[in-house]
mmCIF file of C-alpha atoms in Angstrom:
data_model
loop_
_atom_site.group_PDB
_atom_site.id
_atom_site.type_symbol
_atom_site.label_atom_id
_atom_site.label_comp_id
_atom_site.label_asym_id
_atom_site.label_seq_id
_atom_site.Cartn_x
_atom_site.Cartn_y
_atom_site.Cartn_z
ATOM 1 C CA MET Q 1004 65.439 62.639 237.572
ATOM 2 C CA VAL Q 1005 66.839 60.677 234.684
ATOM 3 C CA PHE Q 1006 68.512 57.323 235.138
ATOM 4 C CA VAL Q 1007 69.540 56.994 231.490
ATOM 5 C CA LEU Q 1008 72.796 58.690 232.469
ATOM 6 C CA SER Q 1009 73.499 56.041 235.025
ATOM 7 C CA LEU Q 1010 72.927 53.293 232.488
ATOM 8 C CA LEU Q 1011 75.193 54.940 229.919
ATOM 9 C CA ALA Q 1012 77.944 55.366 232.462
ATOM 10 C CA LEU Q 1013 77.593 51.936 233.910
ATOM 11 C CA LEU Q 1014 77.718 50.350 230.478
ATOM 12 C CA PRO Q 1015 81.109 52.047 229.712
ATOM 13 C CA LEU Q 1016 73.676 71.761 218.740
ATOM 14 C CA LEU Q 1017 69.378 82.292 213.766
ATOM 15 C CA THR Q 1018 69.133 84.685 215.691
ATOM 16 C CA VAL Q 1019 65.743 86.425 215.512
ATOM 17 C CA THR Q 1020 65.125 89.388 217.740
ATOM 18 C CA LEU Q 1021 62.358 88.611 220.193
ATOM 19 C CA ALA Q 1022 61.143 90.687 223.063
ATOM 20 C CA SER Q 1023 61.749 88.814 226.308
ATOM 21 C CA PRO Q 1024 59.732 90.728 228.893
ATOM 22 C CA VAL Q 1025 59.985 89.644 232.503
ATOM 23 C CA GLU Q 1026 57.663 92.136 234.192
ATOM 24 C CA PRO Q 1027 54.580 90.863 236.045
ATOM 25 C CA ARG Q 1028 51.444 90.494 233.968
ATOM 26 C CA ALA Q 1029 47.882 89.264 234.224
ATOM 27 C CA PRO Q 1030 47.662 85.472 234.446
ATOM 28 C CA SER Q 1031 46.957 83.450 231.347
ATOM 29 C CA LYS Q 1032 43.352 82.401 230.791
ATOM 30 C CA CYS Q 1033 43.409 78.658 231.433
ATOM 31 C CA ARG Q 1034 41.074 75.763 232.039
ATOM 32 C CA ASP Q 1035 41.452 72.249 233.351
ATOM 33 C CA ILE Q 1036 40.668 69.339 231.055
ATOM 34 C CA THR Q 1037 40.685 65.573 231.433
ATOM 35 C CA ILE Q 1038 41.014 63.391 228.333
ATOM 36 C CA THR Q 1039 40.509 59.634 228.070
ATOM 37 C CA VAL Q 1040 43.453 58.067 226.256
ATOM 38 C CA SER Q 1041 44.255 54.459 225.422
ATOM 39 C CA ALA Q 1042 47.360 52.591 224.353
ATOM 40 C CA THR Q 1043 49.046 49.276 223.747
ATOM 41 C CA ALA Q 1044 52.817 49.174 224.166
ATOM 42 C CA GLN Q 1045 55.800 46.884 224.519
ATOM 43 C CA ASN Q 1046 57.014 47.585 228.052
ATOM 44 C CA ARG Q 1047 60.017 46.129 229.811
ATOM 45 C CA VAL Q 1048 59.688 43.152 232.122
ATOM 46 C CA ALA Q 1049 60.592 44.628 235.510
ATOM 47 C CA ASN Q 1050 61.850 42.006 237.952
ATOM 48 C CA ASN Q 1051 63.096 42.454 241.521
ATOM 49 C CA PRO Q 1052 62.115 46.094 242.059
ATOM 50 C CA PRO Q 1053 64.004 47.666 244.978
ATOM 51 C CA ALA Q 1054 61.893 48.807 247.895
ATOM 52 C CA ASP Q 1055 63.535 52.236 247.677
ATOM 53 C CA PHE Q 1056 66.595 53.855 246.141
ATOM 54 C CA THR Q 1057 68.831 53.929 249.213
ATOM 55 C CA ASP Q 1058 70.556 50.640 248.335
ATOM 56 C CA PRO Q 1059 72.926 51.286 245.397
ATOM 57 C CA ALA Q 1060 73.489 47.590 244.682
ATOM 58 C CA ALA Q 1061 69.746 46.911 244.455
ATOM 59 C CA VAL Q 1062 69.210 49.958 242.243
ATOM 60 C CA ILE Q 1063 72.006 48.978 239.849
ATOM 61 C CA ALA Q 1064 70.777 45.390 239.671
ATOM 62 C CA PHE Q 1065 67.261 46.609 238.840
ATOM 63 C CA LEU Q 1066 68.429 49.058 236.168
ATOM 64 C CA LEU Q 1067 70.789 46.550 234.523
ATOM 65 C CA GLN Q 1068 68.537 43.499 234.559
ATOM 66 C CA PRO Q 1069 68.261 41.479 231.322
ATOM 67 C CA VAL Q 1070 66.059 43.080 228.695
ATOM 68 C CA ALA Q 1071 62.754 41.344 228.057
ATOM 69 C CA PHE Q 1072 59.425 42.736 226.934
ATOM 70 C CA GLN Q 1073 55.751 42.345 227.770
ATOM 71 C CA THR Q 1074 52.641 43.737 226.070
ATOM 72 C CA VAL Q 1075 50.554 46.118 228.138
ATOM 73 C CA SER Q 1076 47.280 47.832 227.263
ATOM 74 C CA GLY Q 1077 45.047 50.257 229.069
ATOM 75 C CA ILE Q 1078 42.614 53.144 229.109
ATOM 76 C CA GLN Q 1079 43.626 56.101 231.277
ATOM 77 C CA LYS Q 1080 42.468 59.543 232.277
ATOM 78 C CA MET Q 1081 45.064 62.223 231.510
ATOM 79 C CA TYR Q 1082 44.873 65.729 232.994
ATOM 80 C CA GLY Q 1083 45.984 68.866 231.207
ATOM 81 C CA GLN Q 1084 45.904 72.620 231.714
ATOM 82 C CA TYR Q 1085 44.978 74.430 228.502
ATOM 83 C CA CYS Q 1086 45.957 78.116 228.348
ATOM 84 C CA GLU Q 1087 44.934 80.568 225.653
ATOM 85 C CA PRO Q 1088 47.301 83.058 224.004
ATOM 86 C CA THR Q 1089 47.504 86.447 225.685
ATOM 87 C CA SER Q 1090 48.490 88.194 222.454
ATOM 88 C CA ASN Q 1091 46.914 87.985 219.024
ATOM 89 C CA ASN Q 1092 48.959 86.176 216.373
ATOM 90 C CA PRO Q 1093 46.725 84.473 213.779
ATOM 91 C CA LEU Q 1094 49.632 82.441 212.397
ATOM 92 C CA ARG Q 1095 50.166 80.836 215.820
ATOM 93 C CA ALA Q 1096 46.550 80.455 216.876
ATOM 94 C CA THR Q 1097 46.375 76.998 215.270
ATOM 95 C CA THR Q 1098 49.745 75.814 216.629
ATOM 96 C CA LEU Q 1099 49.529 74.051 219.983
ATOM 97 C CA GLN Q 1100 52.520 73.761 222.299
ATOM 98 C CA LEU Q 1101 52.241 70.442 224.163
ATOM 99 C CA LEU Q 1102 54.222 70.705 227.411
ATOM 100 C CA VAL Q 1103 55.519 67.376 228.749
ATOM 101 C CA PRO Q 1104 57.238 67.533 232.166
ATOM 102 C CA GLY Q 1105 59.967 65.290 233.549
ATOM 103 C CA ASN Q 1106 60.216 62.942 236.505
ATOM 104 C CA SER Q 1107 59.061 64.306 239.866
ATOM 105 C CA TYR Q 1108 57.171 67.133 238.159
ATOM 106 C CA GLY Q 1109 53.635 67.765 236.975
ATOM 107 C CA HIS Q 1110 52.108 70.396 234.717
ATOM 108 C CA THR Q 1111 52.953 73.267 237.105
ATOM 109 C CA TYR Q 1112 56.636 72.980 236.214
ATOM 110 C CA TYR Q 1113 55.752 75.021 233.119
ATOM 111 C CA SER Q 1114 54.044 77.729 235.184
ATOM 112 C CA ALA Q 1115 56.839 78.070 237.757
ATOM 113 C CA PHE Q 1116 54.610 76.156 240.220
ATOM 114 C CA GLU Q 1117 51.760 78.652 239.998
ATOM 115 C CA GLU Q 1118 48.259 77.318 239.514
ATOM 116 C CA THR Q 1119 47.804 79.753 236.612
ATOM 117 C CA PRO Q 1120 50.810 80.868 234.526
ATOM 118 C CA SER Q 1121 51.706 84.535 235.009
ATOM 119 C CA SER Q 1122 55.494 84.872 235.441
ATOM 120 C CA LEU Q 1123 57.213 85.782 232.185
ATOM 121 C CA ALA Q 1124 60.484 85.397 234.076
ATOM 122 C CA ASN Q 1125 60.108 81.694 234.885
ATOM 123 C CA SER Q 1126 56.931 80.336 233.305
ATOM 124 C CA TRP Q 1127 57.326 78.779 229.868
ATOM 125 C CA ALA Q 1128 53.545 78.682 229.483
ATOM 126 C CA ALA Q 1129 53.104 82.397 230.256
ATOM 127 C CA PHE Q 1130 55.948 83.318 227.883
ATOM 128 C CA ALA Q 1131 54.543 81.135 225.079
ATOM 129 C CA ASN Q 1132 51.024 82.529 225.612
ATOM 130 C CA ALA Q 1133 52.458 86.059 225.376
ATOM 131 C CA GLN Q 1134 54.049 85.120 222.041
ATOM 132 C CA GLY Q 1135 50.651 84.051 220.708
ATOM 133 C CA TYR Q 1136 50.798 80.273 221.261
ATOM 134 C CA PRO Q 1137 48.127 78.202 223.001
ATOM 135 C CA THR Q 1138 49.629 75.693 225.443
ATOM 136 C CA LEU Q 1139 48.547 72.380 226.938
ATOM 137 C CA ALA Q 1140 50.631 71.339 229.953
ATOM 138 C CA ILE Q 1141 49.922 67.747 230.977
ATOM 139 C CA ASP Q 1142 50.342 65.570 233.994
ATOM 140 C CA ARG Q 1143 51.822 62.400 232.558
ATOM 141 C CA VAL Q 1144 49.948 59.263 233.597
ATOM 142 C CA GLY Q 1145 51.342 58.351 237.004
ATOM 143 C CA THR Q 1146 51.618 61.987 238.125
ATOM 144 C CA GLY Q 1147 49.430 64.789 239.380
ATOM 145 C CA ARG Q 1148 45.730 64.640 238.522
ATOM 146 C CA SER Q 1149 46.114 61.877 235.931
ATOM 147 C CA ASP Q 1150 45.532 58.188 236.585
ATOM 148 C CA HIS Q 1151 48.031 56.197 238.655
ATOM 149 C CA PRO Q 1152 48.184 52.628 237.313
ATOM 150 C CA ASP Q 1153 50.820 49.996 238.191
ATOM 151 C CA PRO Q 1154 54.040 52.034 238.638
ATOM 152 C CA ILE Q 1155 56.388 49.144 237.871
ATOM 153 C CA ASN Q 1156 54.940 47.204 234.952
ATOM 154 C CA LYS Q 1157 52.693 49.827 233.347
ATOM 155 C CA VAL Q 1158 53.984 53.365 233.982
ATOM 156 C CA GLN Q 1159 56.983 53.015 231.699
ATOM 157 C CA ALA Q 1160 58.237 55.116 228.807
ATOM 158 C CA PRO Q 1161 56.802 52.972 225.959
ATOM 159 C CA TYR Q 1162 53.316 53.109 227.475
ATOM 160 C CA GLN Q 1163 53.633 56.853 228.149
ATOM 161 C CA VAL Q 1164 54.633 57.487 224.525
ATOM 162 C CA GLU Q 1165 51.665 55.595 223.122
ATOM 163 C CA LEU Q 1166 49.242 57.315 225.495
ATOM 164 C CA ILE Q 1167 50.526 60.749 224.446
ATOM 165 C CA HIS Q 1168 50.418 59.628 220.804
ATOM 166 C CA ASP Q 1169 46.701 58.959 221.271
ATOM 167 C CA LEU Q 1170 46.328 62.341 222.964
ATOM 168 C CA ILE Q 1171 47.940 64.109 219.982
ATOM 169 C CA THR Q 1172 45.767 62.160 217.554
ATOM 170 C CA GLN Q 1173 42.679 63.345 219.409
ATOM 171 C CA LEU Q 1174 43.945 66.916 219.597
ATOM 172 C CA ARG Q 1175 44.367 66.986 215.841
ATOM 173 C CA SER Q 1176 40.946 65.586 215.018
ATOM 174 C CA ASN Q 1177 38.514 65.020 217.887
ATOM 175 C CA THR Q 1178 35.911 67.772 217.980
ATOM 176 C CA LYS Q 1179 34.424 66.365 221.195
ATOM 177 C CA LEU Q 1180 37.296 67.555 223.379
ATOM 178 C CA PRO Q 1181 36.625 70.527 225.673
ATOM 179 C CA ILE Q 1182 39.299 72.653 223.947
ATOM 180 C CA PRO Q 1183 39.915 73.657 220.332
ATOM 181 C CA THR Q 1184 41.037 70.770 218.126
ATOM 182 C CA ALA Q 1185 42.106 70.066 214.550
ATOM 183 C CA TRP Q 1186 45.404 71.795 215.303
ATOM 184 C CA LYS Q 1187 47.437 72.432 212.154
ATOM 185 C CA LYS Q 1188 50.717 72.123 214.053
ATOM 186 C CA VAL Q 1189 51.806 70.568 217.338
ATOM 187 C CA VAL Q 1190 55.076 71.564 219.028
ATOM 188 C CA TRP Q 1191 56.363 69.164 221.694
ATOM 189 C CA VAL Q 1192 58.093 70.979 224.574
ATOM 190 C CA GLY Q 1193 59.678 68.386 226.820
ATOM 191 C CA HIS Q 1194 61.794 68.648 229.914
ATOM 192 C CA SER Q 1195 64.180 65.927 231.104
ATOM 193 C CA PHE Q 1196 62.218 62.656 231.012
ATOM 194 C CA GLY Q 1197 59.644 64.527 228.926
ATOM 195 C CA SER Q 1198 62.417 65.145 226.387
ATOM 196 C CA ILE Q 1199 63.492 61.500 226.523
ATOM 197 C CA LEU Q 1200 59.896 60.591 225.717
ATOM 198 C CA GLY Q 1201 60.196 63.063 222.849
ATOM 199 C CA THR Q 1202 63.070 61.108 221.325
ATOM 200 C CA GLN Q 1203 60.976 57.963 221.559
ATOM 201 C CA MET Q 1204 57.917 59.681 220.052
ATOM 202 C CA SER Q 1205 59.866 61.021 217.064
ATOM 203 C CA ALA Q 1206 61.335 57.559 216.487
ATOM 204 C CA ASN Q 1207 58.061 55.635 216.777
ATOM 205 C CA HIS Q 1208 55.732 58.230 215.223
ATOM 206 C CA PRO Q 1209 57.854 60.572 213.072
ATOM 207 C CA GLY Q 1210 54.835 62.337 211.571
ATOM 208 C CA ASN Q 1211 53.095 62.964 214.878
ATOM 209 C CA VAL Q 1212 54.773 66.227 215.904
ATOM 210 C CA ASP Q 1213 55.781 69.233 213.787
ATOM 211 C CA ALA Q 1214 58.679 70.453 215.956
ATOM 212 C CA TYR Q 1215 60.445 69.478 219.167
ATOM 213 C CA ILE Q 1216 61.822 71.803 221.818
ATOM 214 C CA GLN Q 1217 63.859 69.405 223.949
ATOM 215 C CA THR Q 1218 64.896 70.984 227.246
ATOM 216 C CA GLY Q 1219 66.917 69.671 230.164
ATOM 217 C CA ILE Q 1220 68.672 67.059 228.002
ATOM 218 C CA ALA Q 1221 72.113 66.399 226.521
ATOM 219 C CA ILE Q 1222 74.352 63.484 225.561
ATOM 220 C CA PRO Q 1223 76.407 62.466 228.638
ATOM 221 C CA THR Q 1224 80.099 61.727 228.260
ATOM 222 C CA PRO Q 1225 81.360 58.188 229.017
ATOM 223 C CA ASP Q 1226 82.719 59.225 232.415
ATOM 224 C CA GLU Q 1227 79.523 60.872 233.620
ATOM 225 C CA ASN Q 1228 77.286 58.889 235.946
ATOM 226 C CA ALA Q 1229 74.341 60.683 237.532
ATOM 227 C CA LEU Q 1230 73.375 57.830 239.843
ATOM 228 C CA PRO Q 1231 75.653 58.748 242.807
ATOM 229 C CA GLY Q 1232 74.227 62.255 242.971
ATOM 230 C CA GLU Q 1233 70.657 61.100 242.441
ATOM 231 C CA LEU Q 1234 70.935 58.576 245.257
ATOM 232 C CA ALA Q 1235 71.593 61.524 247.569
ATOM 233 C CA ASP Q 1236 68.061 62.751 246.770
ATOM 234 C CA VAL Q 1237 66.881 59.779 248.890
ATOM 235 C CA TYR Q 1238 63.936 58.448 246.907
ATOM 236 C CA LEU Q 1239 61.479 56.594 249.145
ATOM 237 C CA GLN Q 1240 58.033 55.099 248.701
ATOM 238 C CA ALA Q 1241 55.690 58.052 248.281
ATOM 239 C CA SER Q 1242 52.767 56.618 250.272
ATOM 240 C CA ILE Q 1243 55.006 55.996 253.288
ATOM 241 C CA TYR Q 1244 56.805 59.335 253.139
ATOM 242 C CA ASP Q 1245 53.595 61.390 252.916
ATOM 243 C CA PRO Q 1246 50.419 59.252 253.088
ATOM 244 C CA ILE Q 1247 48.212 62.356 253.178
ATOM 245 C CA ARG Q 1248 49.482 63.771 249.885
ATOM 246 C CA PHE Q 1249 50.203 60.356 248.352
ATOM 247 C CA PRO Q 1250 47.448 58.063 249.720
ATOM 248 C CA PRO Q 1251 48.296 54.332 249.581
ATOM 249 C CA ALA Q 1252 45.015 53.560 247.814
ATOM 250 C CA ILE Q 1253 46.282 55.537 244.795
ATOM 251 C CA TYR Q 1254 50.079 55.418 245.111
ATOM 252 C CA SER Q 1255 51.012 51.753 245.289
ATOM 253 C CA PRO Q 1256 54.583 50.609 246.054
ATOM 254 C CA GLY Q 1257 56.785 51.637 243.148
ATOM 255 C CA TYR Q 1258 55.816 55.309 243.198
ATOM 256 C CA LEU Q 1259 58.817 57.080 244.696
ATOM 257 C CA VAL Q 1260 59.424 60.618 245.892
ATOM 258 C CA ALA Q 1261 62.631 62.538 246.681
ATOM 259 C CA THR Q 1262 62.875 63.169 250.406
ATOM 260 C CA SER Q 1263 66.156 65.086 250.728
ATOM 261 C CA LYS Q 1264 65.529 68.762 250.034
ATOM 262 C CA GLU Q 1265 69.234 69.569 249.848
ATOM 263 C CA GLY Q 1266 70.074 66.549 247.729
ATOM 264 C CA ARG Q 1267 67.318 67.269 245.197
ATOM 265 C CA ARG Q 1268 68.372 70.922 244.985
ATOM 266 C CA ASN Q 1269 71.958 69.946 244.245
ATOM 267 C CA THR Q 1270 70.733 67.618 241.487
ATOM 268 C CA PHE Q 1271 68.312 69.984 239.775
ATOM 269 C CA TYR Q 1272 69.607 73.498 240.457
ATOM 270 C CA SER Q 1273 72.736 75.600 240.201
ATOM 271 C CA ARG Q 1274 73.921 78.138 242.819
ATOM 272 C CA PRO Q 1275 71.316 79.400 245.327
ATOM 273 C CA LEU Q 1276 70.735 83.184 245.368
ATOM 274 C CA VAL Q 1277 73.355 83.690 242.630
ATOM 275 C CA ASP Q 1278 71.496 81.698 239.948
ATOM 276 C CA PHE Q 1279 67.970 81.224 241.282
ATOM 277 C CA ASN Q 1280 65.545 82.397 243.947
ATOM 278 C CA PRO Q 1281 65.593 79.880 246.836
ATOM 279 C CA ALA Q 1282 61.937 80.655 247.548
ATOM 280 C CA LEU Q 1283 61.022 79.139 244.185
ATOM 281 C CA TYR Q 1284 62.886 75.981 245.092
ATOM 282 C CA ASP Q 1285 61.066 75.869 248.431
ATOM 283 C CA THR Q 1286 57.821 75.768 246.447
ATOM 284 C CA ASP Q 1287 59.273 73.227 244.031
ATOM 285 C CA PHE Q 1288 60.133 70.832 246.850
ATOM 286 C CA LYS Q 1289 56.751 71.345 248.487
ATOM 287 C CA VAL Q 1290 54.800 70.437 245.316
ATOM 288 C CA LYS Q 1291 57.214 67.807 243.951
ATOM 289 C CA ASP Q 1292 55.649 64.823 242.255
ATOM 290 C CA THR Q 1293 56.636 61.174 241.906
ATOM 291 C CA LEU Q 1294 58.960 58.958 239.900
ATOM 292 C CA SER Q 1295 57.810 55.456 239.015
ATOM 293 C CA LEU Q 1296 60.176 52.496 239.061
ATOM 294 C CA GLY Q 1297 58.966 51.612 235.569
ATOM 295 C CA GLU Q 1298 60.066 55.023 234.302
ATOM 296 C CA ALA Q 1299 63.464 54.644 235.963
ATOM 297 C CA LEU Q 1300 63.935 51.418 234.013
ATOM 298 C CA THR Q 1301 62.997 52.825 230.607
ATOM 299 C CA GLN Q 1302 64.818 56.132 230.221
ATOM 300 C CA ASN Q 1303 66.421 55.370 226.876
ATOM 301 C CA PHE Q 1304 67.255 57.792 224.083
ATOM 302 C CA TYR Q 1305 65.888 56.634 220.722
ATOM 303 C CA ASN Q 1306 67.485 57.336 217.352
ATOM 304 C CA SER Q 1307 64.866 59.060 215.193
ATOM 305 C CA THR Q 1308 66.000 57.948 211.745
ATOM 306 C CA SER Q 1309 62.887 59.133 209.846
ATOM 307 C CA TYR Q 1310 61.970 62.341 211.668
ATOM 308 C CA ALA Q 1311 63.025 65.392 209.597
ATOM 309 C CA ASN Q 1312 61.273 68.384 211.204
ATOM 310 C CA PRO Q 1313 62.808 71.092 213.440
ATOM 311 C CA VAL Q 1314 64.540 70.236 216.730
ATOM 312 C CA TYR Q 1315 65.855 72.700 219.317
ATOM 313 C CA ILE Q 1316 67.881 71.716 222.393
ATOM 314 C CA LEU Q 1317 67.702 74.022 225.416
ATOM 315 C CA THR Q 1318 69.604 72.957 228.528
ATOM 316 C CA GLY Q 1319 71.238 74.681 231.478
ATOM 317 C CA GLN Q 1320 74.975 75.110 231.106
ATOM 318 C CA GLN Q 1321 75.502 73.592 234.562
ATOM 319 C CA ASP Q 1322 73.072 70.668 234.204
ATOM 320 C CA ALA Q 1323 74.325 68.117 236.746
ATOM 321 C CA VAL Q 1324 71.976 65.384 235.510
ATOM 322 C CA PHE Q 1325 73.170 65.167 231.909
ATOM 323 C CA CYS Q 1326 76.514 66.958 232.125
ATOM 324 C CA GLY Q 1327 77.822 65.802 235.489
ATOM 325 C CA ASN Q 1328 77.503 63.199 238.203
ATOM 326 C CA GLY Q 1329 74.012 63.999 239.392
ATOM 327 C CA SER Q 1330 74.917 66.629 241.993
ATOM 328 C CA ARG Q 1331 76.794 69.916 242.204
ATOM 329 C CA LEU Q 1332 78.594 68.447 245.211
ATOM 330 C CA LEU Q 1333 80.266 65.823 243.013
ATOM 331 C CA GLY Q 1334 82.022 68.211 240.659
ATOM 332 C CA ASN Q 1335 81.288 71.265 238.542
ATOM 333 C CA PRO Q 1336 78.856 70.232 235.793
ATOM 334 C CA ASP Q 1337 79.444 71.821 232.382
ATOM 335 C CA CYS Q 1338 77.687 70.948 229.127
ATOM 336 C CA GLY Q 1339 80.469 72.490 227.027
ATOM 337 C CA SER Q 1340 80.133 75.002 224.227
ATOM 338 C CA GLY Q 1341 79.850 75.162 220.476
ATOM 339 C CA ALA Q 1342 79.924 72.260 218.042
ATOM 340 C CA THR Q 1343 81.664 69.984 220.550
ATOM 341 C CA SER Q 1344 79.128 70.583 223.325
ATOM 342 C CA GLN Q 1345 76.931 67.878 224.760
ATOM 343 C CA LEU Q 1346 73.912 69.768 223.422
ATOM 344 C CA ALA Q 1347 75.285 69.764 219.884
ATOM 345 C CA ALA Q 1348 75.886 66.035 220.278
ATOM 346 C CA MET Q 1349 72.107 65.533 220.424
ATOM 347 C CA LYS Q 1350 72.111 65.859 216.615
ATOM 348 C CA VAL Q 1351 73.248 62.223 216.418
ATOM 349 C CA LEU Q 1352 69.740 61.209 217.477
ATOM 350 C CA TYR Q 1353 68.218 63.078 214.518
ATOM 351 C CA PRO Q 1354 70.192 62.064 211.423
ATOM 352 C CA ALA Q 1355 67.393 63.023 209.000
ATOM 353 C CA VAL Q 1356 66.952 66.549 210.407
ATOM 354 C CA PRO Q 1357 68.723 69.091 208.157
ATOM 355 C CA GLU Q 1358 71.345 71.268 209.822
ATOM 356 C CA ALA Q 1359 69.167 74.316 209.125
ATOM 357 C CA LYS Q 1360 66.410 72.782 211.237
ATOM 358 C CA PHE Q 1361 68.574 71.908 214.250
ATOM 359 C CA ASP Q 1362 69.969 74.287 216.833
ATOM 360 C CA TYR Q 1363 70.758 74.476 220.545
ATOM 361 C CA TYR Q 1364 71.390 76.864 223.410
ATOM 362 C CA ALA Q 1365 73.185 76.294 226.696
ATOM 363 C CA GLN Q 1366 71.428 78.641 229.095
ATOM 364 C CA PRO Q 1367 74.097 80.260 231.292
ATOM 365 C CA ASN Q 1368 74.155 80.055 235.085
ATOM 366 C CA SER Q 1369 71.485 77.376 235.101
ATOM 367 C CA GLY Q 1370 71.116 73.837 236.323
ATOM 368 C CA HIS Q 1371 68.854 71.013 235.178
ATOM 369 C CA CYS Q 1372 65.610 72.897 235.906
ATOM 370 C CA HIS Q 1373 66.743 75.852 233.814
ATOM 371 C CA GLN Q 1374 63.253 77.379 233.718
ATOM 372 C CA ILE Q 1375 63.458 78.182 237.430
ATOM 373 C CA HIS Q 1376 66.724 80.140 237.153
ATOM 374 C CA TYR Q 1377 67.256 83.875 236.700
ATOM 375 C CA THR Q 1378 68.359 83.454 233.069
ATOM 376 C CA ALA Q 1379 65.220 81.526 232.060
ATOM 377 C CA SER Q 1380 63.743 84.295 229.904
ATOM 378 C CA ALA Q 1381 66.876 84.250 227.741
ATOM 379 C CA GLY Q 1382 66.300 80.553 227.072
ATOM 380 C CA PHE Q 1383 62.614 81.148 226.404
ATOM 381 C CA GLY Q 1384 63.494 83.864 223.913
ATOM 382 C CA LYS Q 1385 66.079 81.752 222.086
ATOM 383 C CA ALA Q 1386 63.710 78.811 221.714
ATOM 384 C CA HIS Q 1387 60.837 80.943 220.460
ATOM 385 C CA ALA Q 1388 63.153 82.756 218.058
ATOM 386 C CA PHE Q 1389 64.026 79.346 216.624
ATOM 387 C CA LEU Q 1390 60.352 78.500 216.234
ATOM 388 C CA ALA Q 1391 59.731 81.811 214.497
ATOM 389 C CA LYS Q 1392 62.580 81.219 212.065
ATOM 390 C CA GLN Q 1393 61.175 77.771 211.290
ATOM 391 C CA GLY Q 1394 57.800 79.268 210.391
ATOM 392 C CA PHE Q 1395 55.933 78.643 213.657
#
């Protein structure tokens, strides 16, 4: 769920042959890790948080409140699932793919909601491991097995970026971590809010990451407003909706969860049966994670004026979040095609990236969560072909 679209609307982008197998395979060899990270960041002041997202006026007032900043600092525990390559490629053995999920998702988004990645058809992690890349899929702070600090004043994008910056710094140098370190290259693979964080990371720390694969993201047109469709997902306080899964002692007010199964499907997916397996969405809804009010307030694209390394945009052609009004029921979302597409428009955020290091692919017959659609392996193949051409 990404409210940056709502703010933009309210305030009136090679070809290397790659095998793309989809047959079942043995699961990746993975292990759980927990890393202590720390950060200081300039977060937004967040006044008058709405109790839930069923009141449009309260939501709009919260999102459009005057901009003011406050300094926050903290030490947090961040969970990650590290998976080893399942094929031998010495050139890629020292390149780590860091997988950063979006709102309402944890690390299992990248394994198609399996505990251990195995599906080459829908698991980015399994596909990347098969291409010879190690992967680290994280639960952002505020989600999954990571810490859950103040969801309004602390769990915001600036704080998230600085925490992940510390994580990357440790991954590059800290030999005390329970996984290999001193990585020569780090590839950021974001989805949705994870891609928004990627734009902020490349702006604030341009030398931190060697390449970005930004998925589930595009530049919305002036007449696109995702908020109406997202309101139909009926976000409520997580600890009230499901106090067993989201205990109040951990999930304080300000952690929200989508409660409408149909509404969330129409926001994140394309056509049932035709474009995706409904059973996968059933699992998705069952394991869905939270959105913090602080994240909803800070979903801004940043202009990365100094970052000059490769960037690839991979988004579903029918992404209702970035290329529509937040729901398939409110029109037929379409991200466009070619140089005038909303994916190609992402280049404006990366003015220092040479044209030869920027590319994009609109995955056909796919919604916002393109990895969970039938055409996912085509997107996986395109993105990894780009990485191969760029020397990764």
